[in-house]
Each structure stands twice: as structure tokens, then as C-alpha cells.
Coordinates of C-alpha atoms in Angstrom, one line a residue:
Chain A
X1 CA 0.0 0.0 0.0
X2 CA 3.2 2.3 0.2
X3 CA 4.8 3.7 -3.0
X4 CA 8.0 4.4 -0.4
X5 CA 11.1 2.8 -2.0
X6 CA 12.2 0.2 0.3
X7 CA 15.5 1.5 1.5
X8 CA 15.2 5.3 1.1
X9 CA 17.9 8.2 2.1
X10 CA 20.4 6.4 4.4
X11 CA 21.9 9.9 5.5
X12 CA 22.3 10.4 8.9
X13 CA 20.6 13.6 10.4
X14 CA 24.1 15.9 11.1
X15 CA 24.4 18.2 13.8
X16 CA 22.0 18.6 16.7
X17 CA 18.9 18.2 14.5
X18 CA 18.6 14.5 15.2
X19 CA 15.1 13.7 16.4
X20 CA 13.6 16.9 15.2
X21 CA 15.2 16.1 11.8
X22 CA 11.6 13.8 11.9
X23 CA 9.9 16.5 12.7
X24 CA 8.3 19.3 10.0
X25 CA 8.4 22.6 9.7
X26 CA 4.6 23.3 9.2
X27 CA 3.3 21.3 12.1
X28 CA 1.8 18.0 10.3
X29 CA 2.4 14.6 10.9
X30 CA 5.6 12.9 8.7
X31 CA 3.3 10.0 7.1
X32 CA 5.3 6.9 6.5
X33 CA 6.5 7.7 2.8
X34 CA 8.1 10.7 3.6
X35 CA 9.5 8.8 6.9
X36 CA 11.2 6.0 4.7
X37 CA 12.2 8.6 2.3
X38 CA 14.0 10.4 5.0
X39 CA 15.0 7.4 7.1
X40 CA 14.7 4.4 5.6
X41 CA 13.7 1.3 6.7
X42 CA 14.5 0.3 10.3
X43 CA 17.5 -2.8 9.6
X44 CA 15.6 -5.2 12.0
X45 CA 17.4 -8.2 9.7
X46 CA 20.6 -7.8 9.9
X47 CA 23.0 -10.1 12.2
X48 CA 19.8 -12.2 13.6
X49 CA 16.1 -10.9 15.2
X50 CA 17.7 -7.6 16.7
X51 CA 20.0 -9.0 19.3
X52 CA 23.3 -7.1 18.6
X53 CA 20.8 -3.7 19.0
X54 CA 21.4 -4.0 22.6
X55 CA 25.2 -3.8 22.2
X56 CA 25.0 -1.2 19.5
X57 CA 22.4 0.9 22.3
X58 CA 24.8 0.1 25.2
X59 CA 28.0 1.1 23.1
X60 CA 25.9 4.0 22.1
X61 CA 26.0 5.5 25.9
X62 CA 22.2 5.7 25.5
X63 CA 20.6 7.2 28.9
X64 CA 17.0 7.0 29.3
X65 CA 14.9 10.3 28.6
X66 CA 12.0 10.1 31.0
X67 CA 13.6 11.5 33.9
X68 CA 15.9 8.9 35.7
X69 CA 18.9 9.0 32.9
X70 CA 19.3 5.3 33.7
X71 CA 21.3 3.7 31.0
X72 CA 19.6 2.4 28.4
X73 CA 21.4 -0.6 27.4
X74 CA 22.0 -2.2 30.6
X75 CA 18.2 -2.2 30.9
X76 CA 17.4 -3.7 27.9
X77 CA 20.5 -6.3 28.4
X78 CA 18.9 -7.2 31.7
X79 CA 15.6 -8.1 30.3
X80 CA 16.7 -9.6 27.2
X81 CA 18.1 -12.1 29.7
X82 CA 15.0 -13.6 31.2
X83 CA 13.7 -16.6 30.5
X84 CA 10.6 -16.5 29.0
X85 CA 10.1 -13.9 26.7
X86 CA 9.9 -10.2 27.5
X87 CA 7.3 -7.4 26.7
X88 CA 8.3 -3.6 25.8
X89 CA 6.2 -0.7 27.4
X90 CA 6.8 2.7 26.0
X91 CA 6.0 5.2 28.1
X92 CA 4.2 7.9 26.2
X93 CA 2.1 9.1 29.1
X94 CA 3.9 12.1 30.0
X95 CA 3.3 13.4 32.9
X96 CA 5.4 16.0 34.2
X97 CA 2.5 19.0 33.0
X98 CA 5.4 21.1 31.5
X99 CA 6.8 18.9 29.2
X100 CA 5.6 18.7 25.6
X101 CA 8.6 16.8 23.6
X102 CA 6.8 12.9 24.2
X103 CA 3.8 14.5 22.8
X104 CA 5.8 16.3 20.2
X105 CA 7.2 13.2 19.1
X106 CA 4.4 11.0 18.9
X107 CA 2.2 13.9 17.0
X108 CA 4.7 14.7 14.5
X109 CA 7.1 12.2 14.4
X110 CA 4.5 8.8 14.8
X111 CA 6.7 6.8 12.8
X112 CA 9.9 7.4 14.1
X113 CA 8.9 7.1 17.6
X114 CA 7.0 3.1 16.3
X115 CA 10.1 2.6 14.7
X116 CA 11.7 2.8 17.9
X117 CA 9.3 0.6 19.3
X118 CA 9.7 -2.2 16.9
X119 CA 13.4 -1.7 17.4
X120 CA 13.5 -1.9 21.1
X121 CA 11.1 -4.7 21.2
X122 CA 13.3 -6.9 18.5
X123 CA 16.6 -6.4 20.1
X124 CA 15.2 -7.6 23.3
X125 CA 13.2 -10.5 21.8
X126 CA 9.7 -9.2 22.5
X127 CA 6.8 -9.9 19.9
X128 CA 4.5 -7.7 22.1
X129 CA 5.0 -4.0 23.0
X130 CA 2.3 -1.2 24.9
X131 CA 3.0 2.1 24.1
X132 CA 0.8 3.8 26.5
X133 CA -0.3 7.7 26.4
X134 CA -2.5 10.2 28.6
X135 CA -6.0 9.8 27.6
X136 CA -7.7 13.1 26.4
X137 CA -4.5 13.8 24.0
X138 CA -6.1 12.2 20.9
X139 CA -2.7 10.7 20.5
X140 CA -4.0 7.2 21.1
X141 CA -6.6 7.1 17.6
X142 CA -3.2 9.0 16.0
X143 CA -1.1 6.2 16.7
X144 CA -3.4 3.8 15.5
X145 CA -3.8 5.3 12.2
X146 CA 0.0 5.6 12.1
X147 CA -0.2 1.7 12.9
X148 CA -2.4 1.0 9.8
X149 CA -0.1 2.8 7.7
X150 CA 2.6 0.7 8.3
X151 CA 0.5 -2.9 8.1
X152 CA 2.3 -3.3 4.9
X153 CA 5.5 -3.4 6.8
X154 CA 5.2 -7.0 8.5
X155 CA 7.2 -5.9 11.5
X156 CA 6.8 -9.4 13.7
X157 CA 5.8 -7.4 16.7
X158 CA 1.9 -6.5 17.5
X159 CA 2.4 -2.9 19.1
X160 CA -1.0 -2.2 21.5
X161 CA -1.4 1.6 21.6
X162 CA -3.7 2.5 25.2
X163 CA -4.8 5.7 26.4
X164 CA -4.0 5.8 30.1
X165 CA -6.4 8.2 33.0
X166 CA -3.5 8.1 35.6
X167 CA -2.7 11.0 36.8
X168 CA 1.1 12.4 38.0
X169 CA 2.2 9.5 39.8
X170 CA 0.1 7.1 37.3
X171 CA 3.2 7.8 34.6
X172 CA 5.9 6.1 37.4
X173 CA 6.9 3.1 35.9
X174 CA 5.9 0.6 38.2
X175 CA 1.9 2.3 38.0
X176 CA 1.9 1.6 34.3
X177 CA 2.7 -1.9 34.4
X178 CA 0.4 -2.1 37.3
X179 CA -2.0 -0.5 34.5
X180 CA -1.7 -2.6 32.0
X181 CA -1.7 -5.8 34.2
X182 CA -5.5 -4.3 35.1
X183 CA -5.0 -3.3 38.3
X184 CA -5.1 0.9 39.4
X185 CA -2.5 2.5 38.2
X186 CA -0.6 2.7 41.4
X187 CA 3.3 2.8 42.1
X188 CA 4.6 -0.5 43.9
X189 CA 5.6 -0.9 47.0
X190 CA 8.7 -3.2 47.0
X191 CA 10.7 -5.8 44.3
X192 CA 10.2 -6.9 41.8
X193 CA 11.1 -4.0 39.8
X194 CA 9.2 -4.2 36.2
X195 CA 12.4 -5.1 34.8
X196 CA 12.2 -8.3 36.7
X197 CA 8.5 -9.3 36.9
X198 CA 6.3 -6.6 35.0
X199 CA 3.6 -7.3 32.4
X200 CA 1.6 -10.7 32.6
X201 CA 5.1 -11.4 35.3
X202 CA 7.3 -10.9 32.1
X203 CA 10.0 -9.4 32.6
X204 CA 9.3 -5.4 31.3
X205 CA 11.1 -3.2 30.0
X206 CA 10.1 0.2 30.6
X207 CA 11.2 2.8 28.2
X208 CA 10.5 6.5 27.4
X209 CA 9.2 7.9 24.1
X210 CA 12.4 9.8 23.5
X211 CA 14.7 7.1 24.5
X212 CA 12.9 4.9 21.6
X213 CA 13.0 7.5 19.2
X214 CA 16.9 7.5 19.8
X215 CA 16.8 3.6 19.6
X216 CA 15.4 3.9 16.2
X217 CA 18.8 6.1 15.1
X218 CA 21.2 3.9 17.1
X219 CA 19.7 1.4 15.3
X220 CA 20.1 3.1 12.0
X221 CA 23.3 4.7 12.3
X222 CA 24.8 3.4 15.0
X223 CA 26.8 3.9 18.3
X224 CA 29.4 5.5 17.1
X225 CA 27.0 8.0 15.2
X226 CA 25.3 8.4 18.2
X227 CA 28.4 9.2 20.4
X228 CA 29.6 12.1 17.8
X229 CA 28.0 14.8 19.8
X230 CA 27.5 15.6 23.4
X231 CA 28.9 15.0 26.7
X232 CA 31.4 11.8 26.5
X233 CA 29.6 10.2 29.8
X234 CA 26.2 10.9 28.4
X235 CA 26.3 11.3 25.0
X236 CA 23.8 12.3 22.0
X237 CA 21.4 15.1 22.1
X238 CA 18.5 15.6 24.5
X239 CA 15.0 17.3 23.6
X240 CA 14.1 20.2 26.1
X241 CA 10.5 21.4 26.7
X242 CA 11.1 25.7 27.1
X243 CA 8.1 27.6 28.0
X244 CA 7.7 30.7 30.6
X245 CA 8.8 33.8 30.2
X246 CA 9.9 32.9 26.1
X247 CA 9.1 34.9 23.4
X248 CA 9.4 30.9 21.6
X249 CA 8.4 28.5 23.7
X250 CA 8.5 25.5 22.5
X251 CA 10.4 22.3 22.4
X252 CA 14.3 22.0 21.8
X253 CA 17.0 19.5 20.5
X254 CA 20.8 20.5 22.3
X255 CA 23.6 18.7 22.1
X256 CA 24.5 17.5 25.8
X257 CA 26.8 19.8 27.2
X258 CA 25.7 22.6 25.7
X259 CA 25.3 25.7 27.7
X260 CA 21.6 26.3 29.3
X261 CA 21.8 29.8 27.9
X262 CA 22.4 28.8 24.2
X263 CA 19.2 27.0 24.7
X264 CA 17.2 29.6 26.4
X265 CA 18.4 32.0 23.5
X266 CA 16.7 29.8 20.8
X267 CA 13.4 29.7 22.6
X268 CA 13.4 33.5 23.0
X269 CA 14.3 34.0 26.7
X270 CA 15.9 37.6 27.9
X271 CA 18.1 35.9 31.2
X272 CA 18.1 39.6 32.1
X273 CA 14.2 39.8 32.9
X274 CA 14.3 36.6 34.7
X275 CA 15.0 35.3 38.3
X276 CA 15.5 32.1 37.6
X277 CA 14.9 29.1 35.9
X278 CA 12.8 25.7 36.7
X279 CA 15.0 22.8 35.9
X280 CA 13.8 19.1 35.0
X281 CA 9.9 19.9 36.0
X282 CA 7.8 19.3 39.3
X283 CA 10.0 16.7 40.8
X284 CA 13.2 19.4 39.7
X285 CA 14.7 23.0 41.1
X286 CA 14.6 26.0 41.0
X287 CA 18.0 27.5 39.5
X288 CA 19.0 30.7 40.0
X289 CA 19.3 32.6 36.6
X290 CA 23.0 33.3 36.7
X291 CA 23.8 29.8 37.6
X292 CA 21.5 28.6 34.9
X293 CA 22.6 30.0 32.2
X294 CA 26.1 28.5 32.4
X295 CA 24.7 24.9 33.5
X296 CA 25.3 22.5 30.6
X297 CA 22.6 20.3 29.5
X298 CA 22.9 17.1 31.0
X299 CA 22.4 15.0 33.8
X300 CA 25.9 15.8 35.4
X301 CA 25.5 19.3 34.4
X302 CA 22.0 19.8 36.0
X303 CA 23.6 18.3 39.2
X304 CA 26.0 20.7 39.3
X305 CA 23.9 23.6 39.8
X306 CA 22.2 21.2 42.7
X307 CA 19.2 20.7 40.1
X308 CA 18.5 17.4 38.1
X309 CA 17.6 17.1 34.1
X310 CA 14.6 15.4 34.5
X311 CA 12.3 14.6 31.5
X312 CA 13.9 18.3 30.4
X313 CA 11.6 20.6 31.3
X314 CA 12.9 24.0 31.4
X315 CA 10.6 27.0 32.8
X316 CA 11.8 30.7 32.6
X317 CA 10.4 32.5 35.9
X318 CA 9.6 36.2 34.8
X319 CA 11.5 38.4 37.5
X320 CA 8.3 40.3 38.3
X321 CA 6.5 37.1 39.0
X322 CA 6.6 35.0 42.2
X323 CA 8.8 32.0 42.4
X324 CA 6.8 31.4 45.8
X325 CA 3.6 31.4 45.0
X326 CA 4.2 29.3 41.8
X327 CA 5.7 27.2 43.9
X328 CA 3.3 27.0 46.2
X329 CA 0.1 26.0 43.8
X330 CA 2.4 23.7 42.5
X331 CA 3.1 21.9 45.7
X332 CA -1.1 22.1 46.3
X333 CA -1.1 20.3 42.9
X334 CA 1.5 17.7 44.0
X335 CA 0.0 16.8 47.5
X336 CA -3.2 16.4 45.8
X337 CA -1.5 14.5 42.7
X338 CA -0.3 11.5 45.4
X339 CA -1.5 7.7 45.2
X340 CA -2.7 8.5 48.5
X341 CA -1.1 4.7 49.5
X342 CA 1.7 5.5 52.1
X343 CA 1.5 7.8 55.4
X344 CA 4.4 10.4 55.2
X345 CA 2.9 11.5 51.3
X346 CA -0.7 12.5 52.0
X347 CA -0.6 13.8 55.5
X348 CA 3.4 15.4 54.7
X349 CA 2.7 17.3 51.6
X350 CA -0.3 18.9 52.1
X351 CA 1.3 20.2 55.3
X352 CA 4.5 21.3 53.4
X353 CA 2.0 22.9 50.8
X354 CA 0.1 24.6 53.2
X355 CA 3.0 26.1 54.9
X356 CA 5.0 27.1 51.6
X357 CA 1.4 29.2 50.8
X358 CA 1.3 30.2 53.9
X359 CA 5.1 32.0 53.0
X360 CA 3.9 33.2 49.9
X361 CA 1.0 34.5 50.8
X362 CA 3.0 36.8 54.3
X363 CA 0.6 34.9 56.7
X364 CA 3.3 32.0 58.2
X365 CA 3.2 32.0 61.5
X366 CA 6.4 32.3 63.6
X367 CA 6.7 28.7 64.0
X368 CA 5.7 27.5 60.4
X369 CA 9.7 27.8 59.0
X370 CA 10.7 25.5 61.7
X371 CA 8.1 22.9 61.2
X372 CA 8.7 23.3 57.4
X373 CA 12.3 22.7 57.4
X374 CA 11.0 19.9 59.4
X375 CA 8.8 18.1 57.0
X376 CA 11.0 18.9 54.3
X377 CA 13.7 16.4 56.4
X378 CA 11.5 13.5 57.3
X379 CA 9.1 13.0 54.6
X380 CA 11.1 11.9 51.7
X381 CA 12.4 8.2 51.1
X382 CA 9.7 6.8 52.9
X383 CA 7.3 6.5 50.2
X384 CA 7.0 3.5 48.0
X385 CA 7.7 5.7 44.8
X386 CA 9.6 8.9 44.9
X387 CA 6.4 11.3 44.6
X388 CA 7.2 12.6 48.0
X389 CA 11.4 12.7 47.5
X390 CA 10.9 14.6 44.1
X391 CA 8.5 17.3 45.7
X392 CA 9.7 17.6 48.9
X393 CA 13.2 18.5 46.3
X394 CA 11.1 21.0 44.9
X395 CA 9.8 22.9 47.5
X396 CA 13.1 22.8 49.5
X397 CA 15.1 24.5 46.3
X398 CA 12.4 27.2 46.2
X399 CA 12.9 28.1 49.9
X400 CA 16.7 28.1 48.8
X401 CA 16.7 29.9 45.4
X402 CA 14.2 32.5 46.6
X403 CA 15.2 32.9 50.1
X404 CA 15.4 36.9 49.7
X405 CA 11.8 36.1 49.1
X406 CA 11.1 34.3 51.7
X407 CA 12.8 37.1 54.2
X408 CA 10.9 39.9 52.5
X409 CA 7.3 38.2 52.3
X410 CA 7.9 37.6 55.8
X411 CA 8.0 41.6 57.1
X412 CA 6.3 43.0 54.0
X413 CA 3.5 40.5 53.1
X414 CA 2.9 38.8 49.7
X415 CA 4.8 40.7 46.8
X416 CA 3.3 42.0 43.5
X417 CA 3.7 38.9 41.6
X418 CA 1.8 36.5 43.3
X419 CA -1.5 38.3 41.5
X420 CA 0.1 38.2 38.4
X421 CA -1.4 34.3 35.9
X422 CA 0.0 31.6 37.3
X423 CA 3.1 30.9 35.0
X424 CA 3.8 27.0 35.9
X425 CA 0.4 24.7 34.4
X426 CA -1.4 22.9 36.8
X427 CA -3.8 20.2 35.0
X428 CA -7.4 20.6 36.2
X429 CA -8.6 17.7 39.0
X430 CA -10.6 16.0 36.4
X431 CA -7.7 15.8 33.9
X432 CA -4.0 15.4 35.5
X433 CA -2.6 14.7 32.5
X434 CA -1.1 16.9 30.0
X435 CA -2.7 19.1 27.9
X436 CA -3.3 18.0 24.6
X437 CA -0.9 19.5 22.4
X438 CA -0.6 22.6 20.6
X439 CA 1.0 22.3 17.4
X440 CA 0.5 26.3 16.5
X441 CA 2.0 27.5 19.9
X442 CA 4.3 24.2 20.6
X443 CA 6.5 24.2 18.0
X444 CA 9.8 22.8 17.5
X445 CA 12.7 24.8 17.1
Chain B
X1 CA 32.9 -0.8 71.7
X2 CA 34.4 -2.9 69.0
X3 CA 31.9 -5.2 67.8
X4 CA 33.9 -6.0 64.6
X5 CA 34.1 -9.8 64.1
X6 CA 31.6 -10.4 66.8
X7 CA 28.1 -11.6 64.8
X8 CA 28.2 -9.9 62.2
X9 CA 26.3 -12.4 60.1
X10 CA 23.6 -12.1 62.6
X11 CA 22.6 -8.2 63.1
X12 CA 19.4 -7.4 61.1
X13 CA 17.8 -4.6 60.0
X14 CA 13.4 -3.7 60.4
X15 CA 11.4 -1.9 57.4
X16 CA 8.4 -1.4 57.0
X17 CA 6.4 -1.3 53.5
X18 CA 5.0 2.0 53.2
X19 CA 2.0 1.0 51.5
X20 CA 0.6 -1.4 54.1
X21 CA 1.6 0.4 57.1
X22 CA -1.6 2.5 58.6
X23 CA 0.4 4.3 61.5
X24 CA -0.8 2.2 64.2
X25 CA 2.5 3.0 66.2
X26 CA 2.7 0.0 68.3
X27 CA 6.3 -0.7 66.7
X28 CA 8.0 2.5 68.1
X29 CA 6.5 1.3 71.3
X30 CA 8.1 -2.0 71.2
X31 CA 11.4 -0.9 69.7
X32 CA 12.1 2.3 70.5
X33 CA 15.7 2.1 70.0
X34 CA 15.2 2.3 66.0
X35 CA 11.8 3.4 65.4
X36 CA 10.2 6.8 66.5
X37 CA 7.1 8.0 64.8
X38 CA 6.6 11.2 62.7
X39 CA 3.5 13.7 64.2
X40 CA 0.9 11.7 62.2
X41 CA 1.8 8.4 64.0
X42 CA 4.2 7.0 60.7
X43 CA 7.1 5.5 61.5
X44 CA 10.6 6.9 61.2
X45 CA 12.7 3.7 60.9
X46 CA 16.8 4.2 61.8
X47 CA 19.2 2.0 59.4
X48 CA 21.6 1.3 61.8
X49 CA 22.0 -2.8 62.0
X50 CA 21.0 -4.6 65.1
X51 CA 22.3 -6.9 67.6
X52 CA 20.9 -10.3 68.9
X53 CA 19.4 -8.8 71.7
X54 CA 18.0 -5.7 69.5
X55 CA 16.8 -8.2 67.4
X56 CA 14.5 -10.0 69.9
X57 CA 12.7 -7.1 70.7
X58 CA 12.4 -6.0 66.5
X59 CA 11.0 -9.9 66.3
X60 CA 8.4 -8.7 69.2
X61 CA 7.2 -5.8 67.0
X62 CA 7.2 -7.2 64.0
X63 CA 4.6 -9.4 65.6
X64 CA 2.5 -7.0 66.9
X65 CA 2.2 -5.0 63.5
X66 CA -1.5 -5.5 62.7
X67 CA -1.0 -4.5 59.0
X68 CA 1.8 -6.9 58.8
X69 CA 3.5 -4.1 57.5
X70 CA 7.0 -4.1 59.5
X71 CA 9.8 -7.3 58.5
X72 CA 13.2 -8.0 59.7
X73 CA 15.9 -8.8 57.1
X74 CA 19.5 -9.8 57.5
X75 CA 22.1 -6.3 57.5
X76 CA 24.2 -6.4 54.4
X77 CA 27.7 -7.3 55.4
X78 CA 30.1 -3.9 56.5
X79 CA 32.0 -2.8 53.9
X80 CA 35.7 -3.8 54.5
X81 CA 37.3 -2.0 56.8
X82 CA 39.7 0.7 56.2
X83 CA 42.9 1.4 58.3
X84 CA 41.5 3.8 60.7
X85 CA 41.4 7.7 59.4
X86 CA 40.3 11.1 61.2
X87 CA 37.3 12.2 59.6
X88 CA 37.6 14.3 57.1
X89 CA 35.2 17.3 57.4
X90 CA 32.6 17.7 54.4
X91 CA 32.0 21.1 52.7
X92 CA 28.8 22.0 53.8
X93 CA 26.6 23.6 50.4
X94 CA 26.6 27.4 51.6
X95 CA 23.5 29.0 53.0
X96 CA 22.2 25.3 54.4
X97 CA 20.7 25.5 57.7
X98 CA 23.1 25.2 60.6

């Protein structure tokens, strides 16, 4: 049913431009001709079912994109390894509610990001793979007519596209496979770890939608083309979601190491008219601007400002507005966003919520920094998933990056900026998930 | 004080799953030498290894758990021991709390 010659353009996208090279220019889909003209086909044949994929992926320096920055091929080495046969679960359901580059991917990019399934699955000997998304993002019936489109393909794994309700902590990993197995889409307590014992107790693997889309390169061009750019530990080029105070928001592809202010500079931000910058979304930190701008892009770089990469988001805080108050309907948003399962989470962050608006607002009592700094101590790593660890992070790097704030609300009452729109999104309580996307205002750049 | 060499394999650890717990408390009652609850009655678990005679009270509270939440498991093995050292002190990140 495809006129698409069968091997088309095998040039490899050069310079930073790799996964947005799948991407085009007037916001519509790539449909699967113009993908195998670009691309070509995915090599699933060569050298047996897909095996030496995982070496080429682990040579590569792959590190997952969903937030952890584990390394990819020791995953998929791990559950290649089991003994009766693994499953693939691509984990489209974005959460974090500032980031848009899953979404981007699978809207404009559907075949690329399938390839990746189809490669990830083959290389660890999987015939069945779930790419799972947020319901409400119409990206599930857009998959599936991307998935008709390639019926001609005969690709020897049946890829099962679902549309997921789970809200923040419904996209942890171990929630999903609970999901699909289902159950409520609940983190899990204790081992095994998906990788383990995950779908139908196979063993899981668990990757993001950008790590796949990077599979299906590696998997074109290989490791060594995928190590040409970036940081030598974590190699490649990362997509970063850039919204706030940016006169182009929008979604990003930088080499890793490259300077956070080369980045903010393509989505339009002025670093002079801002106090600082959110780093690596709701579970991330604030940075102070001046810090931020020389932080490079990556994992290692992110922890050098005392931040983390996260899934990439990147949010420019307008100096005139509040880093408190956005902080503070964040955390409301986070406390409420909990499974609800374990003590310390929904009786610890609604206090730490109430006490951080209590700050923003000027109307902490004398007491409330003391019992703060408290919470902020015992609540994390007692959770069965890291919902509590990643916000209590977040609050605790507000009270640090905006402690000038914190003094001043405290003798002069709230400041001007906490009137101003809220600048961080905060999904309604019906919908947690992220918005569907945008294509006119969400561009890539 | 030197307890190297003595027991070792025996010391254990308590945790508790987070999920089943329900902060009925009666474990930092029983072993209040490594669990202490949080203000809403969670408990606070230390991860310092214990002895035999520890142990017999953790065994006691892991009984009394009525969620069946709190377990004992064996302490992983101390690292090997390096030839004795003063500490060396840590930079502390500025502008932390003192």
C-alpha cells in the first residue's frame, strides 16, 4: 500500500537536529513515505532478530529520557536475559505537565517514535510491545492510524497503543505496568522491579518515548554516530521542553553539554528579565538565573547547579512574578496528585504545601519555618515511589533559590507577583494529565 | 565498643512497606531504639543494623504489626574496613541550615 522505496535516504541527520530532523516545519504529521524517504527502513534483519541492537544501544552511551537518565542498554541487556520472553512498554504518558517533547514526538514524528518501538522490542526478543499515552491527548486514535499505515510493513511485533487516566504519579513506571496488568494505576511498593517481573510477570522493559526514538537512530546509524555529539559520559542530544517567560516556547533539541543559555536564546528567553529558571519539571529545582545560564545540558550538568535534568523541562520564571507562590500552587497540585497509598505523602505534603502558601501568601506563623524545614527532612524516602522525595526537592530549592523572598514576604507580606497568571500549568482535577498539544504554539525549534 | 568480628552475620535490619503500614504506632512502642514516629503516627525507621538482643525485641514488634506491615531482614555485610582515618570534614553547600 506504500509507494515508499524500500531503502530510502540512508543519511544520517548531522548536527543537533537528530530527532527533530523527523519533525516538520509546518506542524503536520511525517506520514510513512516521507519517513522511509528520509530514514529508511528500520534494519531489523541484519545479524539475527535484533540481538546485537542491545550492544550497539549500550556502546551508544544511550541514557534514558523520562527523567531517571538510567542507562539504556543495561536495561534492555537485563531483560533480554529472562527466560521467557519479555514485553516492551513505552511510556508515552507524559506526565510532568510542562513537558511537551513525548507528545511532540508522537504527534509529528508517529513513525519514528514506532520505529523505535519495533526496534527496542526486536533487540530484546519481545513480539508484544504497549506504548501507552494520557488519555484526552487524541494521541492514542493517532497512533493507531499511524499503525495502519505501516500494516504493509510486516514488523513481527503486534504494538497495542492504550490511552491511560493516571494521573502524576500514574506515569511512574511501576503504576503503568500495574495499568496494564489491570489493576489501578498505582506505584509498587517493593521488588520486583518491572524489569524483573512486569507485564503478565514478564520481565518489562520500561522505556521513554524519546529514549525509543533515539533507539530507532542507534539502530540506523549506529553507536558511534550516536556518540559524535554531546557530553562523553552521556552522550547524544537531548529534547528540552522551554516555555515561561519565552518569546518561543517550544520544544528543543541540544547537544549534551551545551550551555543552558544557548538554549534559552533559541526559545526566546531575555536571562536579564528573569530570576530564575525551573529545571527538570515538578520533581526538579529551582535555579537561580545566573547559575542557569552557564549549566550545561545534561544530567551531570543539572547536578552541578544542585538541580536534576529530569524529563527536560525547562521553565523561565519572569523576574516580576513570584517563584513562591508558583511554587506553592504547584506543591497544592502535587500533595493532591499523590496515590494516597503510604503515610508520610498524604498527610506530609499537604502540610509542606500549606506552609509554603502560607510564606507566599505573608501569613506564616512564627513557627511554620521550623516545622517546614522539618517536613522537608522526614518526609522523603519513605514513600513506596519517589512522589514525596521529588516534591519535597522541589519545594526545599524554592525556599533556597528565593530565600530573599522568603525574608521579604515575611516583614512585607505577599509581593506583587503573586497576582500576576500563574506561569507553571497545573492540569485541572478532572484531567491530570497533559494538555493535549498545541501544534501552533508548541512548535519545535 | 568494637563489635567487629563479633556476629556480624547475625545483626538485622526492620522496614516497614510504606503501603501497608496504617500508623498504628505500636512498633515504636516495642522498639524504641530504632523506630520513632513522625507527628501523624508514621514510623521513622533508623538504618543502623541490630544486635541479637535488638533483634528479639524487633522480632516482638514485628509481631504486633496488625498491618503486617514491618519485617526483619539480614544487614548487608560492613564494607571492609579501612585502616582507621580522622574524619575528614565535608564542605557544607553554603546557606544550608546550621
Amino acid at each position: 500500500m506504500t509507494a515508499a522505496p524500500l531503502v530510502g535516504s540512508r543519511t544520517a541527520p548531522s548536527g543537533t537536529q537528530r530527532l527533530l530532523a523527523a519533525v516538520r516545519d509546518d506542524g503536520q504529521p511525517m506520514s510513512l513515505a516521507e519517513h522511509l524517504a528520509r530514514f529508511g527502513r528500520l534494519p531489523t534483519n541484519r545479524r539475527g532478530a535484533g540481538s546485537w541492537l542491545v550492544e550497539e544501544v549500550d556502546q551508544a552511551g544511550l541514557r534514558g529520557r523520562g527523567g531517571a537518565g538510567f542507562p539504556t542498554g543495561r536495561k534492555m541487556r537485563t531483560v533480554a536475559a529472562a527466560r521467557r520472553r519479555p514485553v516492551v512498554l513505552v511510556n508515552g504518558s507524559e506526565g510532568e505537565p510542562a513537558s511537551q517533547k513525548d507528545a511532540l514526538l508522537m504527534q509529528q514524528a508517529p513513525h519514528l517514535v514506532l520505529d523505535g518501538v519495533v526496534a527496542a522490542a526486536l533487540a530484546v526478543g519481545a513480539t508484544r510491545a504497549y506504548l501507552v499515552v494520557h488519555e484526552g491527548t487524541n494521541l492514542d486514535g493517532h497512533l493507531d492510524r499511524a499503525l495502519t499505515e505501516r500494516a504493509g510493513l510486516d514488523e513481527r511485533v503486534e504494538i497495542v497503543v492504550a490511552a491511560s487516566a493516571g494521573g502524576y504519579v500514574g506515569s511512574e513506571e511501576s503504576a503503568l505496568v500495574s495499568w496494564v496488568n489491570g489493576a489501578a494505576a498505582l506505584p509498587a511498593a517493593t521488588p520486583p522491579r518491572p524489569f524483573e517481573r512486569g507485564v503478565d510477570g514478564r520481565a518489562t522493559l520500561v522505556v521513554n518515548v524519546e529514549t525509543v526514538a533515539h533507539i530507532a537512530l542507534i539502530a540506523r546509524y549506529g553507536a558511534a554516530w550516536f556518540a559524535e555529539i554531546g557530553e562523553e559520559q552521556e552522550p547524544g542530544t537531548v529534547l528540552l521542553t522551554v516555555s515561561g517567560a519565552a518569546a518561543h516556547p517550544g520544544v528543543v533539541e541540544a547537544a549534551t553539554g551545551t550551555r543552558l543559555a544557548q538554549v534559552l536564546a533559541v526559545a526566546g528567553v531575555d536571562p536579564d528579565r528573569c530570576s530564575a529558571i525551573l529545571v527538570g519539571g515538578y520533581f526538579g529545582s529551582w535555579v537561580p538565573i545566573d547559575a542557569a545560564l552557564r549549566m550545561p545540558v545534561s544530567q551531570a550538568g543539572a547536578v552541578s547547579v544542585g538541580a536534576g535534568l529530569g524529563a527536560g523541562v525547562v521553565v523561565a520564571l519572569d523576574e516580576r512574578a513570584c517563584g513562591l507562590a508558583e511554587t506553592a500552587r504547584v506543591m497544592a497540585f502535587l500533595a493532591r496528585s499523590g496515590a494516597g497509598q503510604c503515610g508520610p505523602c498524604p498527610y506530609g505534603l499537604p502540610a509542606i504545601a500549606g506552609a509554603v502558601t502560607a510564606i507566599a501568601h505573608g501569613t506564616a506563623r512564627a513557627r511554620a519555618h521550623g516545622d517546614l524545614e522539618r517536613w522537608l527532612r522526614v518526609v522523603p524516602g519513605r514513600g513506596a515511589c519517589r512522589h514525596p522525595d521529588g516534591a519535597v526537592r522541589f519545594a526545599a530549592s524554592a525556599l533556597t533559590t528565593f530565600a530573599a523572598d522568603v525574608a521579604h514576604h515575611a516583614t512585607h507580606g505577599p509581593c506583587s507577583g503573586a497576582h500576576l497568571p500563574a506561569v507553571l500549568p497545573i492540569p485541572d482535577r478532572r484531567s491530570t494529565g497533559p494538555r493535549p498539544g498545541e501544534p501552533a504554539t508548541w512548535g519545535s525549534r | 565498643m568494637s563489635l567487629i568480628g563479633a556476629a556480624v552475620g547475625h545483626r538485622t535490619l526492620v522496614r516497614v512497606d510504606p503501603i501497608r503500614c496504617d500508623g498504628h504506632g505500636l512498633c515504636a512502642g516495642l522498639l524504641p531504639e530504632r523506630i520513632r514516629l513522625d507527628e501523624w503516627g508514621y514510623p521513622i525507621i533508623s538504618s543502623e543494623p541490630m544486635d541479637a538482643d535488638l533483634d528479639a525485641h524487633a522480632r516482638r514488634a514485628v509481631a504486633a504489626c496488625p498491618a503486617l506491615a514491618l519485617s526483619r531482614q539480614p544487614a548487608p555485610l560492613p564494607a571492609p574496613r579501612t585502616p582507621a582515618r580522622p574524619p575528614t570534614p565535608r564542605s557544607r553547600p553554603t546557606g544550608g541550615p546550621r
